[in-house]
Short mmCIF file of N, CA and C in Angstrom, two decimals:
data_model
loop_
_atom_site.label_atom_id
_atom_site.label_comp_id
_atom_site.label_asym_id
_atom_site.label_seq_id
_atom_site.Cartn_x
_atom_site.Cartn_y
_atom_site.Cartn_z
N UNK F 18 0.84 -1.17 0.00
CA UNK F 18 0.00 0.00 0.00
C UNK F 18 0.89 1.24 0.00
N UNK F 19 0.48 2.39 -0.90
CA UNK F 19 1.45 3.39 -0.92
C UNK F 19 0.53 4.66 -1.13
N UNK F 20 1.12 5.70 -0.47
CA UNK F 20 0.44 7.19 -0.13
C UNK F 20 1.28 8.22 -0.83
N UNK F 21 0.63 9.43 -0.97
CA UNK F 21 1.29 10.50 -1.86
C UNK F 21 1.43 11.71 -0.47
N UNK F 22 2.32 11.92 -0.25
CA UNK F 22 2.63 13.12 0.95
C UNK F 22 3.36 14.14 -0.13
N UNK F 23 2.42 15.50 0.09
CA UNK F 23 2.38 16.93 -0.16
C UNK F 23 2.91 18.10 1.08
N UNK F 24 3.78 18.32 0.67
CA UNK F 24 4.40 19.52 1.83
C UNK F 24 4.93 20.66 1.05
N UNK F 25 4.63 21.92 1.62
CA UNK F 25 4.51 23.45 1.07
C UNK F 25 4.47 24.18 1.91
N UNK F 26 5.57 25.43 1.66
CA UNK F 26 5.33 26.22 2.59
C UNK F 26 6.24 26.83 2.41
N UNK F 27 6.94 28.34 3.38
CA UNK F 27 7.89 29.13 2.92
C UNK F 27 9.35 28.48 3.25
N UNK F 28 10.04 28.55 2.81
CA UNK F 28 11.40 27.64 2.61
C UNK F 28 12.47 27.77 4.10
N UNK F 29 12.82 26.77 4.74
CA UNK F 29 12.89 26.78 5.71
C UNK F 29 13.86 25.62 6.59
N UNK F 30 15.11 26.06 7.06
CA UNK F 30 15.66 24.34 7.24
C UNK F 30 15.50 23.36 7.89
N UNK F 31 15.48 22.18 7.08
CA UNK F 31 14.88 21.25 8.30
C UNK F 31 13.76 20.19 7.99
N UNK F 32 13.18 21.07 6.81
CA UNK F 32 12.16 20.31 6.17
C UNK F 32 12.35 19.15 6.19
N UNK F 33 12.83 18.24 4.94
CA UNK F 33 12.90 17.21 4.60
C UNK F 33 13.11 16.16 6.18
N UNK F 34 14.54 16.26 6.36
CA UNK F 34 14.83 15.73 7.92
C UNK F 34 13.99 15.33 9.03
N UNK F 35 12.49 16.79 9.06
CA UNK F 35 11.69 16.58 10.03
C UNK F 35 10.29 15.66 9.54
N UNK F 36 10.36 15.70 8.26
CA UNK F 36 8.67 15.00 7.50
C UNK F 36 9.58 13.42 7.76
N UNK F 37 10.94 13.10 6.75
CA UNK F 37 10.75 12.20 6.96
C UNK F 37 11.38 11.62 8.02
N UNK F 38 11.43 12.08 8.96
CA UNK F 38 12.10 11.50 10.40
C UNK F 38 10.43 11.28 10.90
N UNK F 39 9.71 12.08 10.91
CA UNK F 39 8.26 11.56 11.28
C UNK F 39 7.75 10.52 11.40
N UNK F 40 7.52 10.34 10.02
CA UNK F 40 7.10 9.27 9.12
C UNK F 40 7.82 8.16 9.22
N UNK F 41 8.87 7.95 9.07
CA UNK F 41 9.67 6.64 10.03
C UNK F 41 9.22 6.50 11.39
N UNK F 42 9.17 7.13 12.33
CA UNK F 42 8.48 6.87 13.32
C UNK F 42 7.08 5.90 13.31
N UNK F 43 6.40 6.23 12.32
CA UNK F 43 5.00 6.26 12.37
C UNK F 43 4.79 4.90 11.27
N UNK F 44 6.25 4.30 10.93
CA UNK F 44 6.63 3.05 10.26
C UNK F 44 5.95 3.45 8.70
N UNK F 45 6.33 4.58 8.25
CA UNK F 45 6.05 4.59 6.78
C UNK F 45 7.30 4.63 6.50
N UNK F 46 7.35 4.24 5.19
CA UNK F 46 9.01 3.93 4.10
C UNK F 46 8.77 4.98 3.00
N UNK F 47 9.64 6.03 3.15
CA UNK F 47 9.58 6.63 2.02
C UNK F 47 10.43 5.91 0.43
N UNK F 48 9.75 6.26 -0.53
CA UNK F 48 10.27 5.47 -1.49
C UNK F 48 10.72 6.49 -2.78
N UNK F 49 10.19 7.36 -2.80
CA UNK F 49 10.20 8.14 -3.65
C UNK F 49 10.16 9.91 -3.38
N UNK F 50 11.12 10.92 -3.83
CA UNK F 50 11.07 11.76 -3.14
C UNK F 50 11.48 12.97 -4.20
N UNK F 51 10.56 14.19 -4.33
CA UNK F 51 10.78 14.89 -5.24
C UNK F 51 10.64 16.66 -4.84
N UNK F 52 11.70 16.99 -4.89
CA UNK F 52 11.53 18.73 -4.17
C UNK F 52 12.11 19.16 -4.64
N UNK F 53 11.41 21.12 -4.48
CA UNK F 53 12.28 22.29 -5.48
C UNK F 53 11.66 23.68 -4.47
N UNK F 54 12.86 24.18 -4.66
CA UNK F 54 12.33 25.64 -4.62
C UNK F 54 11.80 26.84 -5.62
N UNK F 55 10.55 27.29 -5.23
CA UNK F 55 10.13 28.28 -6.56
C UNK F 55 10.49 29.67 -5.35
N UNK F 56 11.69 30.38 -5.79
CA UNK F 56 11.80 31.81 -4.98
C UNK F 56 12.15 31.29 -3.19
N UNK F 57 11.53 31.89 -2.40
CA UNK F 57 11.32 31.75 -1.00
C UNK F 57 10.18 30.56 -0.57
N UNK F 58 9.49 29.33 -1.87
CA UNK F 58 8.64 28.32 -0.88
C UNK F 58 9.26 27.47 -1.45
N UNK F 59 9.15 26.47 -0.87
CA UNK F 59 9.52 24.88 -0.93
C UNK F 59 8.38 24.29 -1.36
N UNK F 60 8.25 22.95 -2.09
CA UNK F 60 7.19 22.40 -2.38
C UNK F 60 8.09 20.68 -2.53
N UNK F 61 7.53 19.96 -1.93
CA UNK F 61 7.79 18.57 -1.87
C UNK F 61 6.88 17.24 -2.34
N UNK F 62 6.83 16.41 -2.98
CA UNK F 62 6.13 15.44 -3.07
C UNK F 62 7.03 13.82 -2.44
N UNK F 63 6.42 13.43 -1.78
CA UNK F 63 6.77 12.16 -1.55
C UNK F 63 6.05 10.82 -1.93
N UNK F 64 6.56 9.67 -2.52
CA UNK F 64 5.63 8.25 -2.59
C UNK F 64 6.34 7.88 -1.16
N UNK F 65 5.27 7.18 -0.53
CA UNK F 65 5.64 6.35 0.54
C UNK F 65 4.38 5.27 0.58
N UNK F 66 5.60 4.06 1.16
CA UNK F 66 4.92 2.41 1.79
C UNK F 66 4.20 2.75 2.88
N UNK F 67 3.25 2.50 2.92
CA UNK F 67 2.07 2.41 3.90
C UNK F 67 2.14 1.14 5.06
N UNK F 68 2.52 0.09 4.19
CA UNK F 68 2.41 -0.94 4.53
C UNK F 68 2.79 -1.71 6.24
N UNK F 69 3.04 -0.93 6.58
CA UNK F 69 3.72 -1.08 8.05
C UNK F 69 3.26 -0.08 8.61
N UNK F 70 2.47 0.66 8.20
CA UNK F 70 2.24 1.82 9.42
C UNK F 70 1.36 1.39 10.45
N UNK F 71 1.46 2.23 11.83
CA UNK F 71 1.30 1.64 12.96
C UNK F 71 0.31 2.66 13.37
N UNK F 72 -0.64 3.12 12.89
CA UNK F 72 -1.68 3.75 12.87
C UNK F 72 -2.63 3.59 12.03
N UNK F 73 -4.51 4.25 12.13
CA UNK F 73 -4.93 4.25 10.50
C UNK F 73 -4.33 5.42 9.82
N UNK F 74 -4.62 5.52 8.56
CA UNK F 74 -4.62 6.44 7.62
C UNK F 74 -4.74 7.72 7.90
N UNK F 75 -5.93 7.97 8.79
CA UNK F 75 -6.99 9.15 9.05
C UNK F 75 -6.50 9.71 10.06
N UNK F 76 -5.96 8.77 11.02
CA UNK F 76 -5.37 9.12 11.89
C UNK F 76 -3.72 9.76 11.78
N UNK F 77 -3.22 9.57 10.56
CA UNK F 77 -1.72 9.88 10.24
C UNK F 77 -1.88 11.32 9.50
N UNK F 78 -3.30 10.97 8.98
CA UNK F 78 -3.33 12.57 8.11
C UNK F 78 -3.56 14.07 9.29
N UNK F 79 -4.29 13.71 9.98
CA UNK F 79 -4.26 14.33 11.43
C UNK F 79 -2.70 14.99 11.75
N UNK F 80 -2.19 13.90 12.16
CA UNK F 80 -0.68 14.08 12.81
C UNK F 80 0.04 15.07 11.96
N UNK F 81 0.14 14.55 10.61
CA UNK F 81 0.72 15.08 9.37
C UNK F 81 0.15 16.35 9.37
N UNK F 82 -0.92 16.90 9.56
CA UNK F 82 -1.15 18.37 9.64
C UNK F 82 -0.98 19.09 10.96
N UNK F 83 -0.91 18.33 11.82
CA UNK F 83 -0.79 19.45 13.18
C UNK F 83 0.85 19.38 13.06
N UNK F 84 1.99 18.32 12.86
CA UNK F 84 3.09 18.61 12.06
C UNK F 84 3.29 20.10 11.45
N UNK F 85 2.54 19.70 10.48
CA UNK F 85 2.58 21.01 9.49
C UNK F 85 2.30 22.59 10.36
N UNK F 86 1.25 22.19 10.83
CA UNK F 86 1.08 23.69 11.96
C UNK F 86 2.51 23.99 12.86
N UNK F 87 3.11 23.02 13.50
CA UNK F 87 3.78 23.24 14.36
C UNK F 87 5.19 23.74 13.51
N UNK F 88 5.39 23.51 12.47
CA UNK F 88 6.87 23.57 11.31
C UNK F 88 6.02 24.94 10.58
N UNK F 89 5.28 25.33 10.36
CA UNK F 89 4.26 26.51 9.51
C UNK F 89 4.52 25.93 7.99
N UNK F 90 3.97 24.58 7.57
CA UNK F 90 3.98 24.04 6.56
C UNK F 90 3.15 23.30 5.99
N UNK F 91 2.49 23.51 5.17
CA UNK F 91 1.36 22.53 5.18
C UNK F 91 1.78 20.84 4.44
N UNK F 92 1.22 19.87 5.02
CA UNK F 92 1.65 18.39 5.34
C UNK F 92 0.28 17.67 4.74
N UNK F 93 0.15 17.30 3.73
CA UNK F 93 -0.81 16.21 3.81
C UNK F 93 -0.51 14.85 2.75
N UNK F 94 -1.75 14.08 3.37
CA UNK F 94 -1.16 12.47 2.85
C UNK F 94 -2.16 12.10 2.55
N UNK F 95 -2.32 11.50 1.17
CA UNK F 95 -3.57 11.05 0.38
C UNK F 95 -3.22 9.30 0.07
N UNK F 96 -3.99 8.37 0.07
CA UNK F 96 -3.91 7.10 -0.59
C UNK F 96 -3.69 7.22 -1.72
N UNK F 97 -2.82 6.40 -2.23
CA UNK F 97 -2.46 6.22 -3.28
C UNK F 97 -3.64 6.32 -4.96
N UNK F 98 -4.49 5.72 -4.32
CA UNK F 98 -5.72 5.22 -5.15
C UNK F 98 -6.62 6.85 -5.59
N UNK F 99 -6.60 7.06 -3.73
CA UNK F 99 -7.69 8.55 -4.14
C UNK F 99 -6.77 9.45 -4.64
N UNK F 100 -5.27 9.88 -4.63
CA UNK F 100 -4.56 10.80 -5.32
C UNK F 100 -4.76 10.22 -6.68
N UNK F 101 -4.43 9.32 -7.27
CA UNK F 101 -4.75 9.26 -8.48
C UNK F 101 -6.02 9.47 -9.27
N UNK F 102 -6.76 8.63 -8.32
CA UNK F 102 -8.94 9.20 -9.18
C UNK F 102 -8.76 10.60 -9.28
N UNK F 103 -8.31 11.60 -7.93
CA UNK F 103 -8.85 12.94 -7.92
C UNK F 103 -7.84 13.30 -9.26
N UNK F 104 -6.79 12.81 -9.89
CA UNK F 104 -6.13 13.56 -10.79
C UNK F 104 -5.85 13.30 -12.50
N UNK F 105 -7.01 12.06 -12.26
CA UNK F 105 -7.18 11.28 -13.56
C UNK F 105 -8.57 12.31 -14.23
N UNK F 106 -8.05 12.73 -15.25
CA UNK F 106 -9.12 13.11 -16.29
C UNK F 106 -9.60 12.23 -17.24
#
């Protein structure tokens, strides 16, 4: 099982280190990892293994945003399945 994690926000150090030091915690495997800066924001996409996580879903997307509040970044994590429907035309 694999999830799409979205992180954005004004550019800032530490990022990467702190999402995926998280997320290991929380027994996700990042697998795939793609970031850039446009000016002063950061924008990140991650694929990550689900498959071991030690929570539900709903409950990680939670975490993943009060994360984001606490870093001033916004953090979210979609299933694999629903990121793709919502982006299939």
């Amino acid at each position: 099982m694999r999830a799409v994690v979205t992180v954005t926000g004004k550019d800032k150090k530490g990022i990467i280190a702190k999402v995926s030091g998280f997320l290991a915690e929380k027994g996700v495997n990042v697998e795939d990892i793609s970031q850039t800066l446009l000016q002063d924001y950061f924008a990140m996409i991650m694929l990550v293994d689900i498959s071991d996580l030690k929570t539900e879903l709903s409950e990680l997307a939670k975490e993943c945003e009060k994360l984001g509040n606490e870093i001033g970044m916004s953090i979210r994590i979609q299933h694999e399945a629903i990121f793709n429907a919502m982006h299939n035309i």
